[in-house]
Short mmCIF file of C-alpha atoms in Angstrom, two decimals:
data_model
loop_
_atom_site.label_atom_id
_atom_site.label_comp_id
_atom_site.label_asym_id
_atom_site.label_seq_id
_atom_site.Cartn_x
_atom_site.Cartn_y
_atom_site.Cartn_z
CA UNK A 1 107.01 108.99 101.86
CA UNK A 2 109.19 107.29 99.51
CA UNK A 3 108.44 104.02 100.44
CA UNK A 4 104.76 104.46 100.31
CA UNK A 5 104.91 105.90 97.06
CA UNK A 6 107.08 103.05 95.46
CA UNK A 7 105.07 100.52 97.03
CA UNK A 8 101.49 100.94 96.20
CA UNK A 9 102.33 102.43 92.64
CA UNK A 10 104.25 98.81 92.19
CA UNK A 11 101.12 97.11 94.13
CA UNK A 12 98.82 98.91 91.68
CA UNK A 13 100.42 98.49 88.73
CA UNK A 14 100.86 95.06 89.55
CA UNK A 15 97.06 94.44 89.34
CA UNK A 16 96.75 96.50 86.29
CA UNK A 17 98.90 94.65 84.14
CA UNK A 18 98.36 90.95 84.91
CA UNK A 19 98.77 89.97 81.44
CA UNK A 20 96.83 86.80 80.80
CA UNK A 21 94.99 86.56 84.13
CA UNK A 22 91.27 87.64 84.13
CA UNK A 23 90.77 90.76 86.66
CA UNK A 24 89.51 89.14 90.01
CA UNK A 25 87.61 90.54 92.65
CA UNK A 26 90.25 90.61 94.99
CA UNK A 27 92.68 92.53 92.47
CA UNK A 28 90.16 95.39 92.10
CA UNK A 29 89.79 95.67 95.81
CA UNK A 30 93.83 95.77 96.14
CA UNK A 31 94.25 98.40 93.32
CA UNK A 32 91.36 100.42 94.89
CA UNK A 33 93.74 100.02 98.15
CA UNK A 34 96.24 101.84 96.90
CA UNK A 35 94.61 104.36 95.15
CA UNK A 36 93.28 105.61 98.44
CA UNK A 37 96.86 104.98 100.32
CA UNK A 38 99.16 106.66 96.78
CA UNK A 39 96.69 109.42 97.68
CA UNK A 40 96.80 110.23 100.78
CA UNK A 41 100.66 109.72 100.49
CA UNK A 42 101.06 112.16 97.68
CA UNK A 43 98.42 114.24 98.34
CA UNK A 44 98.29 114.79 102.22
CA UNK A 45 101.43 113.74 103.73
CA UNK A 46 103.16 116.61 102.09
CA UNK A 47 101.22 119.12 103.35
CA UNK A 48 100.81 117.00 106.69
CA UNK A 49 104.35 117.20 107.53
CA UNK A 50 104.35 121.33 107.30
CA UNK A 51 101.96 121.56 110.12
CA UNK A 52 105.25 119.89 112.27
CA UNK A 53 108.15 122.15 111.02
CA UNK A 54 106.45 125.27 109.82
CA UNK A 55 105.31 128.01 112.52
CA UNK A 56 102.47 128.84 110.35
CA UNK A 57 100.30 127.45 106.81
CA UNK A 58 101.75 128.98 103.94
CA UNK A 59 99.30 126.93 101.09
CA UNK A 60 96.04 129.12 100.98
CA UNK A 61 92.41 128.78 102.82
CA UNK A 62 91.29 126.03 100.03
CA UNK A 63 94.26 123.82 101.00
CA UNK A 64 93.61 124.40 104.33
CA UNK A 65 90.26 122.69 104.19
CA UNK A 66 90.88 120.13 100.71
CA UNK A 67 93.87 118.50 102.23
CA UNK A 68 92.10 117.62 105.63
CA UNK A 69 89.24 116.17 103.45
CA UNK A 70 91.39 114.31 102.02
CA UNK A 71 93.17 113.08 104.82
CA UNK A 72 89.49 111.75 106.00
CA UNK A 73 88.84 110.57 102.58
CA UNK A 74 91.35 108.28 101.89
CA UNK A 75 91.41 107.04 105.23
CA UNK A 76 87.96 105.93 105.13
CA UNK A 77 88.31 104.82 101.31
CA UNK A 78 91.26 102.60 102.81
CA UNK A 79 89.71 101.09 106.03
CA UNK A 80 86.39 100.37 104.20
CA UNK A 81 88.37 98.42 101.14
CA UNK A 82 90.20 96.25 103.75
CA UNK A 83 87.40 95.27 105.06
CA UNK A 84 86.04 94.35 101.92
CA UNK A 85 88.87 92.51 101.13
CA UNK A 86 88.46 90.24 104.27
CA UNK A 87 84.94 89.53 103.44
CA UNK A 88 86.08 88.63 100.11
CA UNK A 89 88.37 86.17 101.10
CA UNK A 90 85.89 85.01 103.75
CA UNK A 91 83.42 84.33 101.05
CA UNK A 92 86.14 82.72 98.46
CA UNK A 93 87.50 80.62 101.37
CA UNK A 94 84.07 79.43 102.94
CA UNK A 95 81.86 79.47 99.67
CA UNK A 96 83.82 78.65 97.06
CA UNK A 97 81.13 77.90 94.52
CA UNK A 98 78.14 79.43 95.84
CA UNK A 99 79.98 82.71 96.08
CA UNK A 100 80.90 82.73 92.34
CA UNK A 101 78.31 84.72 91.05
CA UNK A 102 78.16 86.90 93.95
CA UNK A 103 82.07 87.41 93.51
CA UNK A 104 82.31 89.29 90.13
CA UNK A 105 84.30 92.04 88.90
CA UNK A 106 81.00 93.92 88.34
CA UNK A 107 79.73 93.59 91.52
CA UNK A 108 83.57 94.55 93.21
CA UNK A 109 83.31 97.52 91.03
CA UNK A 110 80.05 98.72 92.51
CA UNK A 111 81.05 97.84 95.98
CA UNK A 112 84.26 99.85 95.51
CA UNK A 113 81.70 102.85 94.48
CA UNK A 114 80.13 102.56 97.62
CA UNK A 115 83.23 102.44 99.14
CA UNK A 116 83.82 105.96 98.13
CA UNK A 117 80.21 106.88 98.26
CA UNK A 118 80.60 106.25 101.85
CA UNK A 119 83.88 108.04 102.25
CA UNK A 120 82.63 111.14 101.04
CA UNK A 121 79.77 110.94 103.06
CA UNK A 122 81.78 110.56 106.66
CA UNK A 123 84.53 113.08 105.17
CA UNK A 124 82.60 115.57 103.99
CA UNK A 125 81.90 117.54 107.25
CA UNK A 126 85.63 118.03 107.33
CA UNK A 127 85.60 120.43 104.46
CA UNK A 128 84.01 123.22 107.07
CA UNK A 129 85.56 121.58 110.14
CA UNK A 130 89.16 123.69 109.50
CA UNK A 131 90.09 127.11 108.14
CA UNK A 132 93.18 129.43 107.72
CA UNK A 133 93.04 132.37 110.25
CA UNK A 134 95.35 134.87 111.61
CA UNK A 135 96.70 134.61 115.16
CA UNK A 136 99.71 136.41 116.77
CA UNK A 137 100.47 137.65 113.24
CA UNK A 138 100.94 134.24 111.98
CA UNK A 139 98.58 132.73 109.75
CA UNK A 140 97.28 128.72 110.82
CA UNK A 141 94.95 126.86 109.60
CA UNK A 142 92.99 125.11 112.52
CA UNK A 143 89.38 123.67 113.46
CA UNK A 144 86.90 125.79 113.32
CA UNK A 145 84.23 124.38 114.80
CA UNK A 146 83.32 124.26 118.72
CA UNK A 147 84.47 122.00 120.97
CA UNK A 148 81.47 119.58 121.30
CA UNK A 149 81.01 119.23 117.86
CA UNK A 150 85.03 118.42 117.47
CA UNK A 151 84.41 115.68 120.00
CA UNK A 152 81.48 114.32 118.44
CA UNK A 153 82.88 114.25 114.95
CA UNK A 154 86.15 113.00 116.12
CA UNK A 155 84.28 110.24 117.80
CA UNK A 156 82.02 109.24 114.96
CA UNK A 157 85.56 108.92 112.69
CA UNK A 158 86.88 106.70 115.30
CA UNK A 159 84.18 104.35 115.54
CA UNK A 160 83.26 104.40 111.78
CA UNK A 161 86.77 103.98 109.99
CA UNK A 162 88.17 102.24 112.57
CA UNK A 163 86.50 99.90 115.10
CA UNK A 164 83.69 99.05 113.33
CA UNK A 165 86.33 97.87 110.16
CA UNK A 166 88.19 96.37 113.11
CA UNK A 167 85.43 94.35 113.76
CA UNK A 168 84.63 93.42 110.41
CA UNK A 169 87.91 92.23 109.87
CA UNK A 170 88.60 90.58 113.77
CA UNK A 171 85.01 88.34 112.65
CA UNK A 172 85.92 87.41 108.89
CA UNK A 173 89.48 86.68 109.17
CA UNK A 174 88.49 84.28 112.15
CA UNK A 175 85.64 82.80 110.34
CA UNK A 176 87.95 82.17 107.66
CA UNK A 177 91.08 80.98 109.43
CA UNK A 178 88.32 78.55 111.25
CA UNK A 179 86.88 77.00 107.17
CA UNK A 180 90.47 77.15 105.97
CA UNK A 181 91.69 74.73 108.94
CA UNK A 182 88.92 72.61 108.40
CA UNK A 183 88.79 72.70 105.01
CA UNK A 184 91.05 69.73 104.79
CA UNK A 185 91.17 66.87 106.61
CA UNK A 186 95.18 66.87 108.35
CA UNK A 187 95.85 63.25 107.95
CA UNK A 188 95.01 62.99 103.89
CA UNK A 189 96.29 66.69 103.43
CA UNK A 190 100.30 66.66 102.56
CA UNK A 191 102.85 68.93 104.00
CA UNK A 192 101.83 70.95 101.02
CA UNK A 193 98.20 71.77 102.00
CA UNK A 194 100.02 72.67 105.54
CA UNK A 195 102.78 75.46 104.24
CA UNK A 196 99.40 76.64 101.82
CA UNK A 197 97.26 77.05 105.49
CA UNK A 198 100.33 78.45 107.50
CA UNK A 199 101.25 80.73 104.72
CA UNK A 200 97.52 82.18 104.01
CA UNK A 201 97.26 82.60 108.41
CA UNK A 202 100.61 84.64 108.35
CA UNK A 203 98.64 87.32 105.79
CA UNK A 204 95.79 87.47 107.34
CA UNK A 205 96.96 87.95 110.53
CA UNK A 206 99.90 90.90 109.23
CA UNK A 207 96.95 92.46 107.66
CA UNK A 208 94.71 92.33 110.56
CA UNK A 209 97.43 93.72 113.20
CA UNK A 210 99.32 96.23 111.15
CA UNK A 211 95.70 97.98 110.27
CA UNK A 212 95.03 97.82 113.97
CA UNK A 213 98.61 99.04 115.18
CA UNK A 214 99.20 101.59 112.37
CA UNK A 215 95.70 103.66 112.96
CA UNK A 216 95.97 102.68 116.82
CA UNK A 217 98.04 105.63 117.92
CA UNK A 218 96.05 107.94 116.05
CA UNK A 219 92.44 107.17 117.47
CA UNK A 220 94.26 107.01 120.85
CA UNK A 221 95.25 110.06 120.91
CA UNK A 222 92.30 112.06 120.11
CA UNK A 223 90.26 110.03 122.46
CA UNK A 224 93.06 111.04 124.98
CA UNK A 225 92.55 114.46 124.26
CA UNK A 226 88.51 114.43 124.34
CA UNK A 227 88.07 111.96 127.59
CA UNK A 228 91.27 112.23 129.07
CA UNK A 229 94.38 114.18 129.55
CA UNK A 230 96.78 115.34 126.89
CA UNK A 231 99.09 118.37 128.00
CA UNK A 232 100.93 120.27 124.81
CA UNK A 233 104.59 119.70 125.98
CA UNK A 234 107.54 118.57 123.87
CA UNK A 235 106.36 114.73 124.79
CA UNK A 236 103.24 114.85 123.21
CA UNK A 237 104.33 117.26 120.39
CA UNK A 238 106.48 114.01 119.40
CA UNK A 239 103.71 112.00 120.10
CA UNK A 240 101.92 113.90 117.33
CA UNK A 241 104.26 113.18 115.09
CA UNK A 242 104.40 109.96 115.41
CA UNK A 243 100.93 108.80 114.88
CA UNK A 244 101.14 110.67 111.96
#
């Protein structure tokens, strides 16, 4: 929680106040980054980590269903801007000039609208999909809807803010490791140019797999639990926790 926190305030404030640098594209798309992950951090996590060492939810029926939308939220809001991001840099990297006027802060402003447009469009649903109930004299807050709907929501999230980003970002971080090797030729290019290609191929591919592995356990598990088998012991209880 604390790491989070300190992290993508510093990231953010770090593209706010770029003193003498004119706002970029890709700077709007990183502070709209962690807007979505500060708020899911401060917002969710919180509440999130009750559900694991509290026998019952203690915050209300409206916080019962505003902080699973906004679990849903930001975790759209943050899988759509990475993959904006990559075709960004795709773009940048494989159009340099032609992608100028395409590339403007204007235009990264109204993408990052329909960022969220789309966010609230594939979240929404989850604002009736829980509520707070009594059982065994302890009050929960749990889905609410029936089991084939579940599985069909649950299965539209996974293939909407995950694989299909997944894909997006698989295709144009390839496409653009494949212009950025070509991009110079190796025997005029110095040693320079070389660090500059290995460097920019570390970040893209750290991006790439820690989206991948950090949302991976998640999806897995509710696809486990729809189309395969998932017994409530202490195992999977931990399991739980840790996708989380």
């Amino acid at each position: 929680f604390l790491v989070g926190t300190v992290a993508n305030s510093l990231g953010a404030g770090r593209c706010c106040f770029r003193s003498g640098r004119a706002v970029s594209t890709t700077n709007l798309f990183i502070l709209n980054l962690g807007v979505a992950d500060l708020s899911f951090i401060v917002c969710c996590v919180p509440f999130q980590a009750t559900i694991y060492t509290l026998d019952g939810w203690v915050f209300g029926s409206l916080l019962c269903k505003a902080v699973h939308f906004l679990i849903f939220l930001t975790m759209h809001a943050s899988s759509f801007t990475l993959a904006a991001v990559s075709l960004d840099r795709y773009l940048a990297i494989r159009y340099p000039l032609r992608s100028r006027e395409l590339r403007t802060p204007r235009n990264a402003l109204g993408a990052i609208g329909l960022i969220w447009g789309l966010s609230l469009l594939f979240s929404g649903p989850y604002l009736s999909y829980y509520r707070q109930s009594r059982l065994a004299n302890l009050t929960v807050c749990h889905p609410a809807w029936s089991a084939p709907r579940r599985r069909a929501m649950d299965l539209c999230t996974f293939v909407f803010s995950y694989l299909l980003p997944l894909l997006v970002l698989g295709l144009t971080y390839a496409r653009t490791l494949r212009s950025l090797w070509r991009a110079v030729d190796p025997g005029a290019a110095g040693s320079g140019a070389r660090r500059a290609k290995r460097k920019v191929t570390r970040m893209i591919v750290v991006v790439a797999a820690l989206f991948s592995l950090c949302w991976l356990p998640h999806h897995a598990i509710i696809l486990c639990v729809w189309f395969g088998r998932f017994p409530l012991t202490r195992a999977t209880y931990v399991l739980r926790i840790l996708s989380h």
